[in-house]
Short mmCIF file of C-alpha atoms in Angstrom, two decimals:
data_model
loop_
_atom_site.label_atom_id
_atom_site.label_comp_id
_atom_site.label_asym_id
_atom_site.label_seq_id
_atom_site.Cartn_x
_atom_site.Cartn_y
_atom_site.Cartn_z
CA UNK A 26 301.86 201.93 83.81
CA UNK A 27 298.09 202.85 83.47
CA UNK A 28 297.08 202.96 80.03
CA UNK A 29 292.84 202.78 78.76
CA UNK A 30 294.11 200.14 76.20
CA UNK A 31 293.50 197.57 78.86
CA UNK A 32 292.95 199.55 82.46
CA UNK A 33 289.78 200.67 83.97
CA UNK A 34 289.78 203.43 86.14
CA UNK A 35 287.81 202.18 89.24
CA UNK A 36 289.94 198.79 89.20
CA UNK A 37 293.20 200.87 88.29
CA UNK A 38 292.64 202.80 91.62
CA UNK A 39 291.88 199.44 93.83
CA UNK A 40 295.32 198.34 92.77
CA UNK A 41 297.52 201.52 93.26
CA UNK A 42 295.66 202.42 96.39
CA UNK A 43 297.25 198.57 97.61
CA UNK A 44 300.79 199.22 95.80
CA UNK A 45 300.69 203.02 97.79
CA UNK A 46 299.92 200.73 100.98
CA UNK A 47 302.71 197.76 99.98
CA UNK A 48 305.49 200.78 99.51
CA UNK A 49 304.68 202.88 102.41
CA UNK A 50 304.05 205.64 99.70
CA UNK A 51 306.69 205.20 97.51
CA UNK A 52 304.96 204.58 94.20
CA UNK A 53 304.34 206.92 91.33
CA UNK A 54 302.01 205.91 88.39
CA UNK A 55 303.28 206.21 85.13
CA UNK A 56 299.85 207.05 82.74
CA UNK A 57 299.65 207.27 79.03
CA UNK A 58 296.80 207.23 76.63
CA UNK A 59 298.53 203.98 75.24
CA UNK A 60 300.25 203.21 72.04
CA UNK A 61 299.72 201.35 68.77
CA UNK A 62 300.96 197.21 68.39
CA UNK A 63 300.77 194.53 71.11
CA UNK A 64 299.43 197.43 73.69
CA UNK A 65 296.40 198.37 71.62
CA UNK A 66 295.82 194.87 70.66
CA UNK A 67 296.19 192.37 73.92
CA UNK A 68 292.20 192.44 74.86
CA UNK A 69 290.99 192.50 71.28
CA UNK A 70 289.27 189.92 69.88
CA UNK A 71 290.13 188.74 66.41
CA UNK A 72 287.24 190.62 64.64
CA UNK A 73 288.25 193.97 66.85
CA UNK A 74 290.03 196.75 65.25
CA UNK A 75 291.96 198.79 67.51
CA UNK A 76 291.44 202.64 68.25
CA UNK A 77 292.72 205.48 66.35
CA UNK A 78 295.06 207.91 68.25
CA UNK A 79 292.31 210.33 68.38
CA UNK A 80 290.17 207.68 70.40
CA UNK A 81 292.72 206.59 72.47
CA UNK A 82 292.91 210.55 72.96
CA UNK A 83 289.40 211.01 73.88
CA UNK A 84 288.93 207.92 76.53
CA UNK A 85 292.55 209.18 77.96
CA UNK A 86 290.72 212.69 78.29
CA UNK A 87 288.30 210.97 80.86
CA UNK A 88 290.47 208.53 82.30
CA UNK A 89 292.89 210.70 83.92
CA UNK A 90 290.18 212.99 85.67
CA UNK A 91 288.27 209.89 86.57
CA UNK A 92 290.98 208.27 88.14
CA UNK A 93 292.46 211.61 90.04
CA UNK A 94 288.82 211.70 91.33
CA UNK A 95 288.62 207.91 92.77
CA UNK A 96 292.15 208.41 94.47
CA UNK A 97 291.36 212.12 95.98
CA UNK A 98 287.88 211.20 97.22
CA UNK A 99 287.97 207.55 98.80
CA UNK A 100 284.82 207.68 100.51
CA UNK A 101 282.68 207.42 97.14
CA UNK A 102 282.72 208.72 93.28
CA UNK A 103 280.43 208.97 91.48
CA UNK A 104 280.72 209.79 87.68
CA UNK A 105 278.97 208.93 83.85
CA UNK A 106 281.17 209.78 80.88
CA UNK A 107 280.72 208.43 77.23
CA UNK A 108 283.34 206.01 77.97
CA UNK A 109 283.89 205.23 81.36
CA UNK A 110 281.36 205.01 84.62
CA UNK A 111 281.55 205.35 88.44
CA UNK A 112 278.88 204.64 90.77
CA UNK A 113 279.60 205.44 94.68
CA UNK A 114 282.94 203.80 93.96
CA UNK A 115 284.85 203.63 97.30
CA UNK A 116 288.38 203.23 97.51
CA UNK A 117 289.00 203.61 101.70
CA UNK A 118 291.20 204.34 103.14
CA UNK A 119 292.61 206.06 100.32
CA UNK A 120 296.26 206.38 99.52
CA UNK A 121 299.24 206.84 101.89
CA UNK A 122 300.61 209.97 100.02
CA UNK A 123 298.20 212.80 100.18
CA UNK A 124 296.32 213.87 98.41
CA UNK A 125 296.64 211.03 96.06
CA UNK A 126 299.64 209.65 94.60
CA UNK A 127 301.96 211.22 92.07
CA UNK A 128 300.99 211.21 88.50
CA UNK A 129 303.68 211.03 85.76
CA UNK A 130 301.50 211.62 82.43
CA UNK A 131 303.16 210.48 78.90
CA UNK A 132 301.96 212.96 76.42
CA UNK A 133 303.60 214.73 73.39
CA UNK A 134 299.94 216.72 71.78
CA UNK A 135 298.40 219.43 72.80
CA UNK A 136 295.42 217.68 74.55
CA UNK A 137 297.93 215.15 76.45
CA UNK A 138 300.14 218.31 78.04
CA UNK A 139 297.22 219.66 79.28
CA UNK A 140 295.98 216.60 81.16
CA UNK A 141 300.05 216.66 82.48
CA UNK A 142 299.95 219.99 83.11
CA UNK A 143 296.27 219.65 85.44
CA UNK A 144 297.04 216.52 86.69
CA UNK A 145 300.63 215.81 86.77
CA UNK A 146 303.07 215.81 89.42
CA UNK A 147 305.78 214.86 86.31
CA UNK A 148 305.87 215.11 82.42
CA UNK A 149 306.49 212.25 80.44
CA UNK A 150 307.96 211.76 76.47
CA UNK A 151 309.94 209.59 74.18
CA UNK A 152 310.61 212.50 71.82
CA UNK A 153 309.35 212.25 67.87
CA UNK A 154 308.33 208.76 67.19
CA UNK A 155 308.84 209.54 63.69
CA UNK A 156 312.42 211.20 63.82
CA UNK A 157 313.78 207.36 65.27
CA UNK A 158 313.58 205.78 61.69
CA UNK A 159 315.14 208.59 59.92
CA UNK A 160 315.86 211.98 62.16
CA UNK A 161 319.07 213.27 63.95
CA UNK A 162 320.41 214.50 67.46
CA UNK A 163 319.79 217.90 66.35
CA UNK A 164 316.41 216.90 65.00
CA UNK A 165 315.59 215.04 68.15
CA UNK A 166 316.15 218.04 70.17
CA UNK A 167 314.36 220.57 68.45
CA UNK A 168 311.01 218.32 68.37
CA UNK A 169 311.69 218.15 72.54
CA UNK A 170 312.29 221.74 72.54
CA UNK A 171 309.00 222.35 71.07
CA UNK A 172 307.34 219.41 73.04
CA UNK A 173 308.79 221.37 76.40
CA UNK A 174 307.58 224.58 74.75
CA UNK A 175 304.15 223.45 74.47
CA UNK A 176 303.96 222.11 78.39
CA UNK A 177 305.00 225.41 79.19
CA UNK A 178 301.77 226.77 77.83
CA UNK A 179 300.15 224.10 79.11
CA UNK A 180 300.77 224.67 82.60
CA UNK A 181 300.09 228.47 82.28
CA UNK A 182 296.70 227.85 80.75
CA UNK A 183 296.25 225.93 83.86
CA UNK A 184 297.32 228.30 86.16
CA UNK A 185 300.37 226.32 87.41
CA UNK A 186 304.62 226.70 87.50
CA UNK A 187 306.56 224.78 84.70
CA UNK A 188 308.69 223.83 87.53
CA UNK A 189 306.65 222.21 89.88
CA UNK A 190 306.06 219.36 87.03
CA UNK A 191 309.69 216.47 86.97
CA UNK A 192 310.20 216.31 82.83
CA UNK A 193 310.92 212.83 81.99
CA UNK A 194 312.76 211.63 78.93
CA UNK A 195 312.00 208.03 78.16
CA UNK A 196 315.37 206.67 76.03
CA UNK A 197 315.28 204.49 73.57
CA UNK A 198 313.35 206.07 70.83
CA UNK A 199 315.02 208.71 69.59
CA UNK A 200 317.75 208.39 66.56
CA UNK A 201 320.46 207.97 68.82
CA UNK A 202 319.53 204.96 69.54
CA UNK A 203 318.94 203.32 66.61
CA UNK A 204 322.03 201.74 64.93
CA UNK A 205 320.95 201.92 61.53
CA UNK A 206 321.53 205.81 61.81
CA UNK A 207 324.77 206.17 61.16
CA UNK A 208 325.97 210.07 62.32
CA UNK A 209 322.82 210.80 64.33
CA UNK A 210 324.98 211.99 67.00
CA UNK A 211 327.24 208.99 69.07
CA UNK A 212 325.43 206.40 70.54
CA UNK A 213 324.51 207.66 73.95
CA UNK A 214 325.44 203.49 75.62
CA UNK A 215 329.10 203.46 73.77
CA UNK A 216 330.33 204.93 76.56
CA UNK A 217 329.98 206.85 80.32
CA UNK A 218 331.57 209.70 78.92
CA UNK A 219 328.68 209.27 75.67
CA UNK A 220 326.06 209.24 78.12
CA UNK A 221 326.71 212.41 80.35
CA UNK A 222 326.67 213.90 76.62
CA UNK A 223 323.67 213.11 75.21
CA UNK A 224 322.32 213.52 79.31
CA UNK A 225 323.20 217.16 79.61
CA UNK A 226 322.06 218.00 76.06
CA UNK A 227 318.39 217.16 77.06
CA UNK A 228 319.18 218.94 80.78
CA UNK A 229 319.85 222.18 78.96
CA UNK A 230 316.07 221.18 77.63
CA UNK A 231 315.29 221.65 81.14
CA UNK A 232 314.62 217.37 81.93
CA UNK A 233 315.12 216.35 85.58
CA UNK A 234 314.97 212.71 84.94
CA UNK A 235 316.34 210.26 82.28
CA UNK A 236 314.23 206.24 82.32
CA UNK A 237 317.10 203.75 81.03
CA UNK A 238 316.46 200.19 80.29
CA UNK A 239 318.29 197.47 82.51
CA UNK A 240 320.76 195.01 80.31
CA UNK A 241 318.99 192.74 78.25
CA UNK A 242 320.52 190.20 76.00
CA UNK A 243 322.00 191.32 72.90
CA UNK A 244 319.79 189.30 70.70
CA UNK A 245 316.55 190.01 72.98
CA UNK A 246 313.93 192.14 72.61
CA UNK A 247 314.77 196.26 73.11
CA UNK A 248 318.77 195.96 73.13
CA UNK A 249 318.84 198.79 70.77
CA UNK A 250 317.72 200.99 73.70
CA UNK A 251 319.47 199.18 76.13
CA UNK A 252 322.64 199.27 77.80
CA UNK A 253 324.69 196.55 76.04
CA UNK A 254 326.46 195.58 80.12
CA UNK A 255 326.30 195.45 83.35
CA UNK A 256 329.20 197.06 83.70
CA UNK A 257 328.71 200.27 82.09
CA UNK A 258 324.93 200.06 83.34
CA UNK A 259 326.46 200.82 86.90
CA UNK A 260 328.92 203.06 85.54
CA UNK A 261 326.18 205.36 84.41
CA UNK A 262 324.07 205.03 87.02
CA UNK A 263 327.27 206.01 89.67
CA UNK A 264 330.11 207.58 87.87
CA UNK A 265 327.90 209.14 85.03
CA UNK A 266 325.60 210.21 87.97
CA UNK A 267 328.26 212.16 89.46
CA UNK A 268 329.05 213.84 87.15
CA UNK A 269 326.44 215.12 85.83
CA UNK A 270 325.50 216.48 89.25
CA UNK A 271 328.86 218.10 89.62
#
């Protein structure tokens, strides 16, 4: 995941330009303009406050260019921003997938879907942050109807097809999951049957792709948006599969 909390674009590229090589082209970078907590804080220094949303907004709004640039144009970028600077940075021989490899950007504003809807080969959200502590299902998909609404304008402002874009949920953060919520719509991990539910609702939204979290322990960290065994974990990920492709 490439994030400016604690990435630089011209070292970001050096990396994925090796993991493109390592894979044979089978790597797709997940980029975000970074969230609040231990992600906005791990290169601070005590004294350091960390950056309001709106400046995590603005260095994302050169990152993502910046970046695209360095992995389109190996042979040397060039670039001065307010934030971030390039000079004749090389990056040969460039990435196995061409022209670069596959962006999925994490945005939910309007200035986020339109760096997705430029640069991204796939859409990513995690719904309403705020609707997790006290929202519903219902809620939950209205907010993603709207979020989906707005990439749709997005991606005409930009001259480009909806469709060409993957739409990613990322589970775990909306009031399904959290267990304090008592009727905000059946816990999606009770069950397969549970899961191709709350799955198809958010396909009707028009999402190609649901991210689940592996098992973790029940008293580690996440297991509210985890699946709570192995077991049903490979249910879902066969049997749930299925059917939600039939």
């Amino acid at each position: 995941m490439g994030s400016p909390n604690f990435r630089h674009p011209v070292t970001l590229a050096k990396e994925l330009i090796s993991l493109d090589d390592i894979s044979n082209g089978r790597i797709t970078l997940g980029i975000g303009a970074g969230g609040n907590g231990f992600d906005a804080t791990t290169l601070l220094r005590s004294n350091e406050v960390p950056w309001t949303p709106r400046q995590r907004a603005d260095r994302f709004g050169e990152f993502v260019p910046l970046l695209d640039a360095l992995l389109r144009e190996p042979a040397g970028t060039s670039y001065e921003g307010e934030f971030y600077t390039a000079t004749e940075a090389r990056n040969l021989p460039g990435c196995v997938q061409r022209p670069r490899l596959p962006f999925a950007v994490a945005a939910t504003g309007p200035r986020g879907l339109a760096l997705a809807a430029r640069y991204g080969q796939a859409w990513v959200t995690t719904g309403d942050p705020k609707l997790y502590e006290a929202g519903s299902a219902a809620g939950s998909l209205d907010a993603l109807r709207r979020q989906v609404a707005g990439l749709d304008r997005a991606c005409a402002g930009a001259g480009r097809d909806v469709a060409e874009l993957d739409k990613v949920l990322l589970t775990g953060f909306t009031p399904e999951f959290n267990p304090d919520l008592a009727g905000a719509g059946g816990r999606p991990f009770d069950s397969v049957e549970a899961f191709v539910d709350f799955a198809g609702r958010h396909a009707e939204l028009g999402f190609t792709e649901l991210v689940i979290h592996a098992p973790v322990p029940a008293d580690g960290p996440g297991f509210d948006a985890a699946v709570a065994d192995e077991k049903l974990f490979e249910e879902i990920a066969t049997r749930g599969a299925a059917q939600l492709a039939g």
